Short mmCIF file of C-alpha atoms in Angstrom, two decimals:
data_model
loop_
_atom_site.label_atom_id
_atom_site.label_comp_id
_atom_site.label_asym_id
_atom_site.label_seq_id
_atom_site.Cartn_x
_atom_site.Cartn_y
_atom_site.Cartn_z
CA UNK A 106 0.00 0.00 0.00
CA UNK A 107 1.22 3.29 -0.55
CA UNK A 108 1.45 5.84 2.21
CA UNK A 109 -1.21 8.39 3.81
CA UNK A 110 -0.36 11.06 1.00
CA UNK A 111 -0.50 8.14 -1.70
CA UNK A 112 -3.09 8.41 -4.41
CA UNK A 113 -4.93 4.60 -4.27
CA UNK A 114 -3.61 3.66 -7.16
CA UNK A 115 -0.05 4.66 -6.05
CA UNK A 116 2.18 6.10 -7.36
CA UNK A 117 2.10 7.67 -11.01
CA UNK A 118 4.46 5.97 -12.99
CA UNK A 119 7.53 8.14 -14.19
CA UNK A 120 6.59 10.13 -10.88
CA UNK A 121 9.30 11.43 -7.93
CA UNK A 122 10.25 8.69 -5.43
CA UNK A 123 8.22 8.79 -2.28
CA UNK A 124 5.36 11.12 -3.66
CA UNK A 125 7.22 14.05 -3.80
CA UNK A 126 5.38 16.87 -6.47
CA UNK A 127 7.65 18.94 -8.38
CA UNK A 128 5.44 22.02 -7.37
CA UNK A 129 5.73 21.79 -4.01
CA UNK A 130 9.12 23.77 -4.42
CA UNK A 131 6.38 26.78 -5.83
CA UNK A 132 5.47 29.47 -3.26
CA UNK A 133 2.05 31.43 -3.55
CA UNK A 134 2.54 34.76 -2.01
CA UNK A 135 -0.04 36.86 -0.65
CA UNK A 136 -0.18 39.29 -3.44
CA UNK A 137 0.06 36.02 -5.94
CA UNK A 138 -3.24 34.76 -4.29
CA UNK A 139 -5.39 38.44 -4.33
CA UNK A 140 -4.14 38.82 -7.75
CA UNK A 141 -6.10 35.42 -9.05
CA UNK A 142 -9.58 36.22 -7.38
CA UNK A 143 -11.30 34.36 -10.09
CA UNK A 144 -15.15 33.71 -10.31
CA UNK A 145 -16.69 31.24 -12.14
CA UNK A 146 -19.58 32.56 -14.66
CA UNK A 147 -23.12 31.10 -14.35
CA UNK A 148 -23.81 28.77 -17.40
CA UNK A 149 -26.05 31.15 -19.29
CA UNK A 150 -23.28 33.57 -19.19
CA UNK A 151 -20.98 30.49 -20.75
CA UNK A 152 -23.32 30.11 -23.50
CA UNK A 153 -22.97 33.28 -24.97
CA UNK A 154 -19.83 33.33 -27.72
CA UNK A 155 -16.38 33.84 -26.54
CA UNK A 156 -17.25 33.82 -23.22
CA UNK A 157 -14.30 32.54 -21.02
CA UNK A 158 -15.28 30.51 -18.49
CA UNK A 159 -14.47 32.51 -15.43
CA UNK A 160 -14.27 36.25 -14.81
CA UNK A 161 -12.10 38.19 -12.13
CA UNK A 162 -13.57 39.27 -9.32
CA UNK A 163 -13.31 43.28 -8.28
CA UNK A 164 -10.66 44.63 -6.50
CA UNK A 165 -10.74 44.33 -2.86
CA UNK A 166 -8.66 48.06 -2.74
CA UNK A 167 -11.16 49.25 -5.51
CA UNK A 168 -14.09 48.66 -2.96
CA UNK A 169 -12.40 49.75 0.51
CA UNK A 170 -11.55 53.02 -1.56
CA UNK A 171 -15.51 53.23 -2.65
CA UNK A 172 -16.13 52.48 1.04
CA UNK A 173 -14.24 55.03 2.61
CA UNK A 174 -15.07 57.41 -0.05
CA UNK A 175 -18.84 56.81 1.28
CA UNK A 176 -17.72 57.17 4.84
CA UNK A 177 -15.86 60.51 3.93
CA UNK A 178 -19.19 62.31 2.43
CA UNK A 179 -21.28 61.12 4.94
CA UNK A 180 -18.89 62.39 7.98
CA UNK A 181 -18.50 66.13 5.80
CA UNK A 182 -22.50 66.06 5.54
CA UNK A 183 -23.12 65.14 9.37
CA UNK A 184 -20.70 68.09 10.14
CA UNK A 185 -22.20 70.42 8.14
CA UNK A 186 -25.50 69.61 9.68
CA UNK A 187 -24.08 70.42 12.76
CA UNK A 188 -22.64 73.50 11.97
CA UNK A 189 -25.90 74.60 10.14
CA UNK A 190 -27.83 73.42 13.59
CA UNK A 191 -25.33 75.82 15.50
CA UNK A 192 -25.92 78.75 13.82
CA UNK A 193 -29.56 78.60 13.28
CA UNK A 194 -31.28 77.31 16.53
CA UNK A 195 -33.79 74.28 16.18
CA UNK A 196 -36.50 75.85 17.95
CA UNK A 197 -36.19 79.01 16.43
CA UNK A 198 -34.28 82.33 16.11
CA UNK A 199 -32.79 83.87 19.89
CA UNK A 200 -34.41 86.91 20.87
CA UNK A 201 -32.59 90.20 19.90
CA UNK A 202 -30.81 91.82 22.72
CA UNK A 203 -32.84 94.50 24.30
CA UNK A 204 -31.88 98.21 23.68
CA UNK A 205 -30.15 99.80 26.90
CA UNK A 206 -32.57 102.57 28.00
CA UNK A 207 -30.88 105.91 28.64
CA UNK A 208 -30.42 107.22 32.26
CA UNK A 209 -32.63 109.06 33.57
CA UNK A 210 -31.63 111.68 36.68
CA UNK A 211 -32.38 114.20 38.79
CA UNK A 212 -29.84 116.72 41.03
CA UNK A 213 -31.27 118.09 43.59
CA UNK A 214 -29.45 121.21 45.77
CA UNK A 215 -30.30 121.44 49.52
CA UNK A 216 -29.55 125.34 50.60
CA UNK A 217 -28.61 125.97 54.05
CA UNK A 218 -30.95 127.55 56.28
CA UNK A 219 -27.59 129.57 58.07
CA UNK A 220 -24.04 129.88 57.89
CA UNK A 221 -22.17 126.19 56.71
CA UNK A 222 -20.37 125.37 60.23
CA UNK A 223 -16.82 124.52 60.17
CA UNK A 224 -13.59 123.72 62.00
CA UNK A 225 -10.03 122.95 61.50
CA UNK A 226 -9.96 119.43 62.35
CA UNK A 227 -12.33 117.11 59.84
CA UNK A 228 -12.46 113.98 62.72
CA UNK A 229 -14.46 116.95 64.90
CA UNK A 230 -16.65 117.66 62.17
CA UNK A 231 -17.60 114.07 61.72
CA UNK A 232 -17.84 113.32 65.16
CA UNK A 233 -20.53 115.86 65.99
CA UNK A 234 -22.24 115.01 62.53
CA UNK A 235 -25.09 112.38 61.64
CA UNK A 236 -21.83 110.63 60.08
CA UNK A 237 -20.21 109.69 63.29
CA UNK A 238 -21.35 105.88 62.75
CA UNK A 239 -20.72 105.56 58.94
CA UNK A 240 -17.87 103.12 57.80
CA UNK A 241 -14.77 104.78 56.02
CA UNK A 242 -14.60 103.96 51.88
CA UNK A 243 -15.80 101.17 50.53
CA UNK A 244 -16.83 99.41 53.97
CA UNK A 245 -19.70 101.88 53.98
CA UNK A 246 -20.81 99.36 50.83
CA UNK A 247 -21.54 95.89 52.34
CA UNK A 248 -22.87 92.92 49.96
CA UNK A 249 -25.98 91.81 51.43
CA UNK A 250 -26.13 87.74 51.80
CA UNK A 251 -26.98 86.26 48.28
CA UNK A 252 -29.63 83.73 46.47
CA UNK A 253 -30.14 83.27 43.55
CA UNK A 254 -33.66 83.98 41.77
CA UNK A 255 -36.13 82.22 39.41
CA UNK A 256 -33.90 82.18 36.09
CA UNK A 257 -30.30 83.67 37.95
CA UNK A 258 -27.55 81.22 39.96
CA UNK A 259 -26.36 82.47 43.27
CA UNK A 260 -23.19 83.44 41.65
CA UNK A 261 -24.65 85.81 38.47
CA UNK A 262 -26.32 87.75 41.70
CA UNK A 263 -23.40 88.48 43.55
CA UNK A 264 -21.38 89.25 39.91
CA UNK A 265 -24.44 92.05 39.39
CA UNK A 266 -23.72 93.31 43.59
CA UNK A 267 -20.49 93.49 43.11
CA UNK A 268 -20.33 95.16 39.65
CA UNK A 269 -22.73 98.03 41.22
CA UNK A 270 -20.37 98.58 44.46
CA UNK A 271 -17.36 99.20 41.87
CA UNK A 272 -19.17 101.51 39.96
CA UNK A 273 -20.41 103.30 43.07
CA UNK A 274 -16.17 103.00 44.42
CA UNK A 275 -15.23 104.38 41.18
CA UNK A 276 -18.07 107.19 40.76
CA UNK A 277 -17.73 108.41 44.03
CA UNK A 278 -15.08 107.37 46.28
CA UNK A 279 -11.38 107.43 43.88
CA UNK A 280 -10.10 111.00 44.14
CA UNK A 281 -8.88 111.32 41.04
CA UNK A 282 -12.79 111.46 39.92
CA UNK A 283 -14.16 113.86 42.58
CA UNK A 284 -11.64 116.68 41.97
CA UNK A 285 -9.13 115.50 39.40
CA UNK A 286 -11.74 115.47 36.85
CA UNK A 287 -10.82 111.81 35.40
CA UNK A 288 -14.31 110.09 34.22
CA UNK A 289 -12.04 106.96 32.71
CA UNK A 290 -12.65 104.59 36.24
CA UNK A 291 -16.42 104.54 36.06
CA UNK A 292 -16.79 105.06 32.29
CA UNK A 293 -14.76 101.81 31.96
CA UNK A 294 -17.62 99.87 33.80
CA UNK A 295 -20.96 100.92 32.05
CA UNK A 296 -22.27 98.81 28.87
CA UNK A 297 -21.58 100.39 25.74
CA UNK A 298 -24.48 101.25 24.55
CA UNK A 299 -24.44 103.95 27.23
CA UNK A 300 -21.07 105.92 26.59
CA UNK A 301 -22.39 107.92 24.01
CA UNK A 302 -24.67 109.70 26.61
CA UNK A 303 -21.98 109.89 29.14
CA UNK A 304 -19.48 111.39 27.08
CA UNK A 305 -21.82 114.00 25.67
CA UNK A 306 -22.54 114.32 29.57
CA UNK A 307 -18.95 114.81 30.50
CA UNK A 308 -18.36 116.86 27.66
CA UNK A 309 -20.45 118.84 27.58
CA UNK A 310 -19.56 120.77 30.49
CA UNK A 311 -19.77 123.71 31.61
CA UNK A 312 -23.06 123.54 30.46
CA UNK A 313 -24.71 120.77 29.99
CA UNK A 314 -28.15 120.28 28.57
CA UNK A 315 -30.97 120.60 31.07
CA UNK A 316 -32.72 117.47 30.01
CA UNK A 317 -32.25 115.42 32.95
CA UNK A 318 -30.19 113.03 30.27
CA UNK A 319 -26.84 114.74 30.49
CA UNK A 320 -25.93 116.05 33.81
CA UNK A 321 -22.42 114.96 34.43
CA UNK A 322 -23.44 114.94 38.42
CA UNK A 323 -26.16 112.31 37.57
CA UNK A 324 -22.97 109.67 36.61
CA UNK A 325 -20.23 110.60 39.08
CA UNK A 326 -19.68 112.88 42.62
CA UNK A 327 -17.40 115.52 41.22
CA UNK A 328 -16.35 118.83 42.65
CA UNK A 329 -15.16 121.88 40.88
CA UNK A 330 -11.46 121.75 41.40
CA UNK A 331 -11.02 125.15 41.00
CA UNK A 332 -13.11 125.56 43.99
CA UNK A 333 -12.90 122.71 46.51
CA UNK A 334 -10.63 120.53 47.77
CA UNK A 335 -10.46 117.11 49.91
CA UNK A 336 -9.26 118.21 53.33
CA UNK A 337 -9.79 113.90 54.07
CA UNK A 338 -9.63 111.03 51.97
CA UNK A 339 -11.34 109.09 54.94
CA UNK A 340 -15.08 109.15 53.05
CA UNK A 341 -18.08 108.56 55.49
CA UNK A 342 -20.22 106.57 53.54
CA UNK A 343 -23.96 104.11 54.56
CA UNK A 344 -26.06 102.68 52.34
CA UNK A 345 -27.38 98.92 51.12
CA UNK A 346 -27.51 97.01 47.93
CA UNK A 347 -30.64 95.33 46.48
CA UNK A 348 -31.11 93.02 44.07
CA UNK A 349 -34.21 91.54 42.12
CA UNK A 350 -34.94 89.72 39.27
CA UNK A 351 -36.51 92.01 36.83
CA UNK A 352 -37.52 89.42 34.43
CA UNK A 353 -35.83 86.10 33.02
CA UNK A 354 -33.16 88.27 31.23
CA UNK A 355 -32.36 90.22 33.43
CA UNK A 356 -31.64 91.22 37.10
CA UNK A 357 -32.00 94.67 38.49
CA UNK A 358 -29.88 96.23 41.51
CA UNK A 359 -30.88 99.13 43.53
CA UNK A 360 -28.18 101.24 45.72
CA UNK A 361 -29.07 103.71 48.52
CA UNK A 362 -26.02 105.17 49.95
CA UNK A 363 -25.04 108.84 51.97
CA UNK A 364 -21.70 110.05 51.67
CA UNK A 365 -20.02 112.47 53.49
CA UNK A 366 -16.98 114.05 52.41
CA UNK A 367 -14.57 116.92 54.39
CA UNK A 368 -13.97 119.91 51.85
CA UNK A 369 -11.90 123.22 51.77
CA UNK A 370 -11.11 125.89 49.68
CA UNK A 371 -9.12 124.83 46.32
CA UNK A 372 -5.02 125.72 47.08
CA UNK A 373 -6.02 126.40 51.27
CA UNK A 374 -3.53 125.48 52.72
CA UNK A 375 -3.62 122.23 56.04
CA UNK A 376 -4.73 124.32 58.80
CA UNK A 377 -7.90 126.05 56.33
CA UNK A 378 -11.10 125.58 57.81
CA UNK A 379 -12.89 122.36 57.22
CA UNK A 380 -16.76 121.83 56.58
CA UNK A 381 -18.81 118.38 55.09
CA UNK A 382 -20.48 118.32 51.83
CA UNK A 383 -23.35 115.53 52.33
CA UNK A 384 -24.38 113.79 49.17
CA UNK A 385 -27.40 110.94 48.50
CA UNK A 386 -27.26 108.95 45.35
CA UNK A 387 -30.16 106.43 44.52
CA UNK A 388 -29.17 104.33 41.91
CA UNK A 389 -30.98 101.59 39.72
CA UNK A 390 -28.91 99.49 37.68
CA UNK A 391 -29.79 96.89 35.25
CA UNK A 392 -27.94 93.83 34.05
CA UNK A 393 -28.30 91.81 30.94
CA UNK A 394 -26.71 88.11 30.43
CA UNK A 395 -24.13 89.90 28.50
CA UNK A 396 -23.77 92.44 31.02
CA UNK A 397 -22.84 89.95 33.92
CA UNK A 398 -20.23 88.06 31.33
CA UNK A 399 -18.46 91.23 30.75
CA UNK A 400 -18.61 92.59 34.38
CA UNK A 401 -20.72 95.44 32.88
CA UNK A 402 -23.29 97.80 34.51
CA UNK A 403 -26.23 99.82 32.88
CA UNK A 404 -27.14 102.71 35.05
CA UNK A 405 -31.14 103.41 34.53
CA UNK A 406 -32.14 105.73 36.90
CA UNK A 407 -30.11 108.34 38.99
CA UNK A 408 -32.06 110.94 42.04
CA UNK A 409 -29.24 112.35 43.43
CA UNK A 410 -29.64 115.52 46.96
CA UNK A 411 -26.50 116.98 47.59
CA UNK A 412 -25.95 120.27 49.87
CA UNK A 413 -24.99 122.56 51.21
CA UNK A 414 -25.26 124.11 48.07
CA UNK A 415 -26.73 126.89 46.81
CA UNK A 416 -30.11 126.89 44.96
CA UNK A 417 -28.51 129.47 42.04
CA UNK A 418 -25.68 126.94 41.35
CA UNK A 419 -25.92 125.06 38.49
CA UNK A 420 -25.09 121.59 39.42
CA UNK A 421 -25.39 119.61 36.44
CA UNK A 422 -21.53 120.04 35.36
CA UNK A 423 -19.93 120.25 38.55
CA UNK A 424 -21.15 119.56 42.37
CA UNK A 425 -19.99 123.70 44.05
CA UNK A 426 -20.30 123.11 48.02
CA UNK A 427 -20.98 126.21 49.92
CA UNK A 428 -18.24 125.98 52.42
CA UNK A 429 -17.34 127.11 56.24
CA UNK A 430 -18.64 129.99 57.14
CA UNK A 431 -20.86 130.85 53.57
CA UNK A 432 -24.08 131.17 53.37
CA UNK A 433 -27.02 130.64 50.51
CA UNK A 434 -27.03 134.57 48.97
CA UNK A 435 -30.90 133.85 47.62
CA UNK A 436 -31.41 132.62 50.96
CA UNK A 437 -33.68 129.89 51.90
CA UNK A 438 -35.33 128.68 48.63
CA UNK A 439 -38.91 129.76 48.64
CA UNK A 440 -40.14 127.55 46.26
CA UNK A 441 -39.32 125.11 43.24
CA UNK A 442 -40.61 125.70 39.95
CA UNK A 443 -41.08 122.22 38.27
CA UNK A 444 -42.17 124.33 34.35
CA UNK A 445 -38.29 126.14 34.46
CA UNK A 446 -36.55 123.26 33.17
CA UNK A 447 -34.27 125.31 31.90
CA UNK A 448 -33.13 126.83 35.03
CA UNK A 449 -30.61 125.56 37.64
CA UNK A 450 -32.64 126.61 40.25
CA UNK A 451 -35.64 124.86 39.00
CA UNK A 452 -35.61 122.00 41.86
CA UNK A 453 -34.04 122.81 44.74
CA UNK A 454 -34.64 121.76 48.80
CA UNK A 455 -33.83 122.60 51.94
CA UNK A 456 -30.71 121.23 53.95
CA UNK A 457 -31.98 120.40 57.56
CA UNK A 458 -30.42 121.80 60.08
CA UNK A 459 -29.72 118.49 62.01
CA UNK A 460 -27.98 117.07 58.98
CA UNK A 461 -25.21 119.75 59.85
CA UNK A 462 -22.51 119.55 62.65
CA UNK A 463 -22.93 120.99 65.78
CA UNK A 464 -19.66 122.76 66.19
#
């Protein structure tokens, strides 16, 4: 019998001892063996004339190029879907931004009833004044305790509080704003759609329109340097922050503060004497979503009372404080005339004696 790899008839005659096949020395590479895909045709396709008998089967790199060719346009269509669904919102267009309402404001001059009191030392004049328990600076501006509202986080609330005390800082506490006549600190925090109006309120000076749009007083606390000094950069300020959510785009912030500042005559020299200059600023501010991303503020309304002053003096450029020892010429105001819009004088009040010191 011939071996396992024996055909049953054994051996072919003429054949290689011991079975060996002559091809058995050939090697069929990989390439060799994609290269002769062959396919056999069906037998109607055999019947036609000079059909072969087998055809070659496609490339196998011919249809993983069509493949990833497919896979290419569908990934460049699902991204451009995407991009498309970015820029134009599924459930509609956003709502435009809404416009920034100009401020509104009033100044208000309270006239002495008597002579402004005064004395060389400011720390006496505070000490016998209503101002004896106000904080110094900024502590005067405490953040009340925070929560968040309906459609704002904790943290958007206490971005709007603290936005409004830096704008109140800059507008009426850095020096270089009350008599140095710099507007740059508090300009740099209000939205943009608002500088127009307060550089047309700035610049306009020393007359600006009587409109109750462009008072430069209604924006900042700003003396006329060529009259007044600081005699102490130790500010007596009290007041509180409030804020509320004015709807679900926005949160408003309302600020109620006093300040108290010690004053002399522009160039006096240390020992000149000394007298306060009270000033109350009510402020509304408004934030947008933008607003509180940019650390922005939008002042709406502004009532400011400042005294003593006198009723005659316009107060819409500059803030003039009657100082120690002067008195109102026009005397007590005897009434305010709410038709002469056009005149300085046309609101004016009455500083209580009690809000004076007692030296």
């Amino acid at each position: 019998m011939g071996g396992p790899g024996d055909p049953p008839e054994g051996t072919p005659e003429g054949g290689p001892v011991g079975g060996e096949d002559e091809y058995r020395s050939v090697v069929f590479d990989e390439s060799f063996v994609r290269a002769a895909r062959l396919q056999e045709y069906s037998a109607e396709e055999r019947m036609a004339d000079h059909a072969p008998a087998v055809r070659r089967r496609p490339s196998l790199h011919r249809g993983l190029a069509r493949q990833l060719m497919a896979l290419v346009v569908l990934i460049a269509v699902a991204m451009g879907t995407a991009v498309y669904l970015s820029v134009r919102h599924p459930y509609g267009s956003p709502q435009a931004r809404r416009p920034v309402e100009p401020l509104r404001m009033t100044v208000i001059p309270l006239a002495p009833t008597g002579k402004v009191p005064g004395a060389v030392d400011a720390e006496r004049l505070y000490a016998h004044s209503p101002a004896r328990q106000f904080a110094v600076g900024a502590e005067g501006i405490p953040l009340p305790v925070v929560s968040g509202t309906a459609h704002f986080s904790d943290s958007q609330v206490m971005t709007a509080l603290t936005a409004t005390k830096d704008y109140i800082v800059r507008s009426a506490l850095y020096p270089e704003v009350l008599t140095g006549g710099q507007v740059n600190p508090a300009r740099a925090l209000l939205d943009g759609d608002q500088l127009d109006q307060f550089d047309q309120s700035v610049q306009s000076t020393p007359h600006p329109a009587a409109d109750g749009r462009h008072a430069a007083t209604g924006w900042l606390v700003r003396f006329d340097p060529t009259r007044v000094q600081l005699a102490d950069k130790g500010i007596r300020v009290q007041g509180d922050l409030q804020a509320v959510e004015a709807d679900a785009d926005s949160l408003e912030v309302t600020a109620d503060h006093t300040l108290v500042y010690a004053v002399r005559p522009a160039g006096a020299a240390a020992g000149a004497p000394v007298s306060l200059f009270t000033v109350r600023r009510e402020l509304t501010f408004r934030f947008s979503r933008d607003d509180l991303r940019t650390h922005q503020v939008q002042l709406v309304t502004s009532y400011v009372q400042a005294g003593p002053m006198a009723c005659a003096e316009d107060s819409s450029a500059y803030l003039r404080p009657l100082l120690a020892g002067q008195t109102a010429r026009s005397g007590v105001p005897a009434g305010s005339d709410p038709y002469a819009t056009d005149s300085p004088a046309a609101l004016c009040g009455t500083l209580a004696v009690r809000a004076q010191p007692t030296v």
